[in-house]
CSV table of C-alpha atoms in Angstrom, one decimal:
chain,number,residue,atom,x,y,z
A,1,UNK,CA,34.4,68.1,100.1
A,2,UNK,CA,35.4,67.5,103.8
A,3,UNK,CA,32.3,67.7,106.0
A,4,UNK,CA,34.0,68.4,109.3
A,5,UNK,CA,36.6,70.9,108.5
A,6,UNK,CA,38.6,73.0,111.0
A,7,UNK,CA,40.4,75.3,108.6
A,8,UNK,CA,39.3,76.4,105.1
A,9,UNK,CA,41.9,78.3,103.0
A,10,UNK,CA,40.6,80.1,99.9
A,11,UNK,CA,42.8,81.5,97.1
A,12,UNK,CA,45.8,82.2,99.4
A,13,UNK,CA,48.7,84.1,97.7
A,14,UNK,CA,51.7,85.1,99.7
A,15,UNK,CA,54.6,87.3,98.6
A,16,UNK,CA,58.0,87.9,100.1
A,17,UNK,CA,58.6,91.2,98.5
A,18,UNK,CA,58.2,90.5,94.8
A,19,UNK,CA,58.7,86.7,95.1
A,20,UNK,CA,55.5,84.8,95.1
A,21,UNK,CA,55.9,82.0,97.7
A,22,UNK,CA,52.3,80.6,97.6
A,23,UNK,CA,50.2,80.6,94.5
A,24,UNK,CA,46.4,80.5,94.8
A,25,UNK,CA,46.3,77.8,97.5
A,26,UNK,CA,42.8,76.5,98.4
A,27,UNK,CA,42.3,73.6,100.9
A,28,UNK,CA,39.9,72.3,103.6
A,29,UNK,CA,41.7,70.8,106.6
A,30,UNK,CA,39.7,68.3,108.6
A,31,UNK,CA,39.1,68.4,112.4
A,32,UNK,CA,40.8,65.9,114.6
A,33,UNK,CA,43.0,64.5,111.9
A,34,UNK,CA,46.6,64.7,111.0
A,35,UNK,CA,47.3,66.5,107.7
A,36,UNK,CA,50.9,66.1,106.3
A,37,UNK,CA,52.4,68.7,104.0
A,38,UNK,CA,55.0,67.2,101.7
A,39,UNK,CA,57.1,68.5,98.8
A,40,UNK,CA,60.7,69.4,97.9
A,41,UNK,CA,62.6,72.1,99.8
A,42,UNK,CA,61.5,75.6,99.0
A,43,UNK,CA,58.0,74.5,97.7
A,44,UNK,CA,56.0,76.6,100.2
A,45,UNK,CA,55.2,73.9,102.9
A,46,UNK,CA,56.6,75.8,105.9
A,47,UNK,CA,55.4,79.2,104.5
A,48,UNK,CA,51.9,77.7,104.3
A,49,UNK,CA,52.1,76.3,107.8
A,50,UNK,CA,53.2,79.7,109.2
A,51,UNK,CA,50.3,81.3,107.4
A,52,UNK,CA,47.9,79.4,109.6
A,53,UNK,CA,48.8,81.3,112.7
A,54,UNK,CA,50.1,84.4,111.1
A,55,UNK,CA,53.8,83.8,111.9
A,56,UNK,CA,54.6,85.3,108.5
A,57,UNK,CA,53.5,88.6,109.9
A,58,UNK,CA,56.9,88.7,111.7
A,59,UNK,CA,58.8,88.8,108.4
A,60,UNK,CA,59.3,92.1,106.7
A,61,UNK,CA,57.9,92.7,103.2
A,62,UNK,CA,55.3,89.9,103.4
A,63,UNK,CA,52.0,90.5,101.6
A,64,UNK,CA,49.1,88.1,101.8
A,65,UNK,CA,45.9,87.8,99.7
A,66,UNK,CA,43.0,85.4,100.1
A,67,UNK,CA,41.3,84.0,103.2
A,68,UNK,CA,42.2,81.6,106.0
A,69,UNK,CA,39.1,80.7,107.9
A,70,UNK,CA,39.4,79.1,111.3
A,71,UNK,CA,36.0,77.9,112.5
A,72,UNK,CA,34.6,80.2,109.7
A,73,UNK,CA,36.4,83.3,111.0
A,74,UNK,CA,39.0,84.9,108.7
A,75,UNK,CA,42.2,85.0,110.8
A,76,UNK,CA,43.5,87.8,108.5
A,77,UNK,CA,40.6,90.1,109.4
A,78,UNK,CA,42.0,93.3,110.9
A,79,UNK,CA,39.9,92.8,114.1
A,80,UNK,CA,41.5,89.4,114.9
A,81,UNK,CA,43.6,89.3,118.1
A,82,UNK,CA,46.8,87.6,117.0
A,83,UNK,CA,47.8,86.7,120.5
A,84,UNK,CA,44.5,84.9,121.0
A,85,UNK,CA,44.9,83.2,117.6
A,86,UNK,CA,48.3,81.8,118.5
A,87,UNK,CA,46.9,80.4,121.8
A,88,UNK,CA,44.4,78.5,119.7
A,89,UNK,CA,46.9,77.5,117.0
A,90,UNK,CA,50.1,76.2,118.7
A,91,UNK,CA,53.4,75.8,116.9
A,92,UNK,CA,56.1,73.2,117.3
A,93,UNK,CA,59.4,73.9,115.5
A,94,UNK,CA,61.9,71.7,113.8
A,95,UNK,CA,64.6,72.5,116.4
A,96,UNK,CA,63.3,72.0,120.0
A,97,UNK,CA,63.6,75.3,121.8
A,98,UNK,CA,62.9,75.0,125.5
A,99,UNK,CA,63.4,78.1,127.6
A,100,UNK,CA,66.5,78.1,129.9
A,101,UNK,CA,64.2,77.4,132.8
A,102,UNK,CA,63.0,74.4,134.8
A,103,UNK,CA,60.7,71.8,133.2
A,104,UNK,CA,57.9,73.1,135.4
A,105,UNK,CA,58.4,76.8,134.4
A,106,UNK,CA,58.7,75.9,130.7
A,107,UNK,CA,55.2,74.4,130.8
A,108,UNK,CA,53.7,77.0,133.2
A,109,UNK,CA,55.0,79.9,131.2
A,110,UNK,CA,52.0,80.3,128.8
A,111,UNK,CA,49.3,79.9,131.4
A,112,UNK,CA,51.1,82.4,133.7
A,113,UNK,CA,51.3,85.0,130.8
A,114,UNK,CA,47.6,84.4,130.3
A,115,UNK,CA,46.9,85.4,133.9
A,116,UNK,CA,46.8,82.0,135.8
A,117,UNK,CA,48.5,82.5,139.2
A,118,UNK,CA,46.9,79.9,141.4
A,119,UNK,CA,49.6,77.3,142.2
A,120,UNK,CA,47.2,74.4,142.4
A,121,UNK,CA,45.8,75.2,138.9
A,122,UNK,CA,49.3,75.6,137.5
A,123,UNK,CA,50.3,72.3,139.0
A,124,UNK,CA,47.3,70.6,137.3
A,125,UNK,CA,48.1,72.2,133.9
A,126,UNK,CA,51.7,71.2,134.1
A,127,UNK,CA,50.9,67.6,135.0
A,128,UNK,CA,48.1,67.3,132.4
A,129,UNK,CA,50.3,68.8,129.6
A,130,UNK,CA,53.3,66.6,130.4
A,131,UNK,CA,51.0,63.5,130.5
A,132,UNK,CA,49.5,64.5,127.1
A,133,UNK,CA,53.0,64.9,125.7
A,134,UNK,CA,54.1,61.5,127.0
A,135,UNK,CA,56.8,63.0,129.2
A,136,UNK,CA,55.3,63.0,132.7
A,137,UNK,CA,56.6,59.6,133.7
A,138,UNK,CA,60.2,60.5,132.7
A,139,UNK,CA,60.3,63.9,134.5
A,140,UNK,CA,57.7,63.9,137.3
A,141,UNK,CA,60.3,63.5,140.1
A,142,UNK,CA,62.6,66.2,138.5
A,143,UNK,CA,60.4,69.1,137.6
A,144,UNK,CA,62.9,71.7,138.8
A,145,UNK,CA,65.6,70.3,136.4
A,146,UNK,CA,66.5,72.7,133.6
A,147,UNK,CA,64.6,71.9,130.4
A,148,UNK,CA,67.8,72.3,128.4
A,149,UNK,CA,69.4,69.3,130.3
A,150,UNK,CA,66.9,66.9,128.8
A,151,UNK,CA,67.7,64.8,125.7
A,152,UNK,CA,66.7,66.0,122.2
A,153,UNK,CA,63.6,63.9,122.1
A,154,UNK,CA,62.5,64.9,125.6
A,155,UNK,CA,63.1,68.5,124.8
A,156,UNK,CA,60.8,68.2,121.7
A,157,UNK,CA,58.1,66.6,123.9
A,158,UNK,CA,58.6,69.4,126.5
A,159,UNK,CA,58.0,71.9,123.7
A,160,UNK,CA,54.8,70.0,122.8
A,161,UNK,CA,53.7,70.1,126.4
A,162,UNK,CA,54.4,73.9,126.5
A,163,UNK,CA,52.2,74.3,123.4
A,164,UNK,CA,49.4,72.2,125.0
A,165,UNK,CA,49.5,74.1,128.3
A,166,UNK,CA,47.6,77.1,126.8
A,167,UNK,CA,44.8,74.7,125.6
A,168,UNK,CA,45.1,75.1,121.8
A,169,UNK,CA,42.7,73.5,119.3
A,170,UNK,CA,45.3,73.1,116.5
A,171,UNK,CA,48.9,72.1,116.5
A,172,UNK,CA,51.3,73.1,113.7
A,173,UNK,CA,54.4,71.0,113.5
A,174,UNK,CA,57.3,72.0,111.3
A,175,UNK,CA,59.4,68.8,110.9
A,176,UNK,CA,59.1,68.0,114.6
A,177,UNK,CA,61.2,64.8,114.4
A,178,UNK,CA,63.9,65.7,111.7
A,179,UNK,CA,66.6,66.4,114.3
A,180,UNK,CA,65.8,63.3,116.4
A,181,UNK,CA,67.2,59.8,116.6
A,182,UNK,CA,64.9,56.9,115.5
A,183,UNK,CA,63.7,56.0,119.0
A,184,UNK,CA,62.8,59.6,119.8
A,185,UNK,CA,61.1,59.9,116.4
A,186,UNK,CA,58.9,56.9,117.1
A,187,UNK,CA,57.9,58.5,120.4
A,188,UNK,CA,56.9,61.7,118.7
A,189,UNK,CA,55.0,59.9,116.0
A,190,UNK,CA,53.2,57.8,118.6
A,191,UNK,CA,52.4,61.0,120.4
A,192,UNK,CA,51.0,62.6,117.3
A,193,UNK,CA,48.7,59.6,116.8
A,194,UNK,CA,47.4,60.1,120.4
A,195,UNK,CA,47.0,63.8,120.2
A,196,UNK,CA,44.7,63.8,117.2
A,197,UNK,CA,41.9,62.6,119.4
A,198,UNK,CA,41.8,66.1,120.9
A,199,UNK,CA,43.6,68.3,118.4
A,200,UNK,CA,43.7,69.1,114.7
A,201,UNK,CA,47.3,68.5,113.6
A,202,UNK,CA,49.2,69.8,110.5
A,203,UNK,CA,52.7,68.5,110.1
A,204,UNK,CA,55.4,69.5,107.6
A,205,UNK,CA,57.7,66.5,106.9
A,206,UNK,CA,60.4,65.7,104.3
A,207,UNK,CA,60.1,62.0,105.3
A,208,UNK,CA,57.7,60.2,103.1
A,209,UNK,CA,57.5,57.1,105.4
A,210,UNK,CA,56.7,59.4,108.3
A,211,UNK,CA,53.9,61.1,106.3
A,212,UNK,CA,52.5,57.7,105.3
A,213,UNK,CA,52.7,56.5,109.0
A,214,UNK,CA,51.2,59.5,110.9
A,215,UNK,CA,48.8,61.3,108.6
A,216,UNK,CA,45.2,60.8,107.6
A,217,UNK,CA,45.4,63.4,104.8
A,218,UNK,CA,48.4,64.6,102.7
A,219,UNK,CA,48.9,67.8,100.7
A,220,UNK,CA,51.6,67.8,98.0
A,221,UNK,CA,53.1,71.3,97.4
A,222,UNK,CA,55.4,72.2,94.4
A,223,UNK,CA,56.8,75.6,93.5
A,224,UNK,CA,54.3,77.4,95.8
A,225,UNK,CA,51.3,75.6,94.4
A,226,UNK,CA,49.1,72.9,96.0
A,227,UNK,CA,49.3,70.1,93.4
A,228,UNK,CA,47.2,67.5,95.1
A,229,UNK,CA,45.4,66.9,98.4
A,230,UNK,CA,43.5,63.9,99.6
A,231,UNK,CA,43.4,60.9,101.9
A,232,UNK,CA,47.0,59.7,102.6
A,233,UNK,CA,46.4,56.2,101.5
A,234,UNK,CA,45.1,57.4,98.1
A,235,UNK,CA,47.9,59.9,97.6
A,236,UNK,CA,50.5,57.3,98.3
A,237,UNK,CA,49.0,54.4,96.4
A,238,UNK,CA,47.2,56.0,93.5
A,239,UNK,CA,47.8,59.7,93.2
A,240,UNK,CA,45.8,61.6,90.5
A,241,UNK,CA,48.7,63.8,89.5
A,242,UNK,CA,51.8,62.6,87.7
A,243,UNK,CA,53.9,65.1,89.6
A,244,UNK,CA,52.7,63.8,92.9
A,245,UNK,CA,53.5,60.2,91.8
A,246,UNK,CA,57.0,61.2,90.6
A,247,UNK,CA,57.8,62.9,93.9
A,248,UNK,CA,56.5,60.1,96.1
A,249,UNK,CA,58.4,57.5,94.0
A,250,UNK,CA,61.6,59.6,94.6
A,251,UNK,CA,62.0,60.7,90.9
A,252,UNK,CA,62.8,64.2,92.0
A,253,UNK,CA,62.9,66.4,95.2
């Protein structure tokens, strides 16, 4: 039992049409920690991640059963404002996707949509978000440069800054470093370590070493089921489940 939990998932089932993609998943995700989701391709990791800010709502034929409680409110309650939910639960995708706008406009986009028009306030948000995403020093003299002209690693950190600009509480990261070179990957991992002081982070990764390096807790998924969840150190050194051990040791997946 995790005392300080941010998200509690109870008996979550998710169907794509007739295919059951998540099978009775229950988990408590702690506040201000990094939780890694691991498992072979197609095991339900990304589907589970997207269930945490209702991104699966955008897919035709999806049916969801069970509860996802964020600060004890069920995000699947019909009265929940999904736009507000996604402000609170930001998403970083595998492939960086800056808008074809300036660095400044990329970061200011969300706050502007949310009604912030004061230039001084926007300047503050842009600077703070770029500082928090460890990009400010590299771009502060060039904020009018197109975000697409940045390197891959910088683009990914710009997308993180864009997510931070709307002041979320949770960051969902779907393989945020898988398309990056080793140096950029290290920068993103260092950033994740810093960000957990202020945010609850859930990361999908195929990279076992990365999961071991950046996460406090690890959840192993297989065939749509949550097989094992616990402190990362325990999962990687003495897992309770044979399947978990076989996957971590590279015997399948």
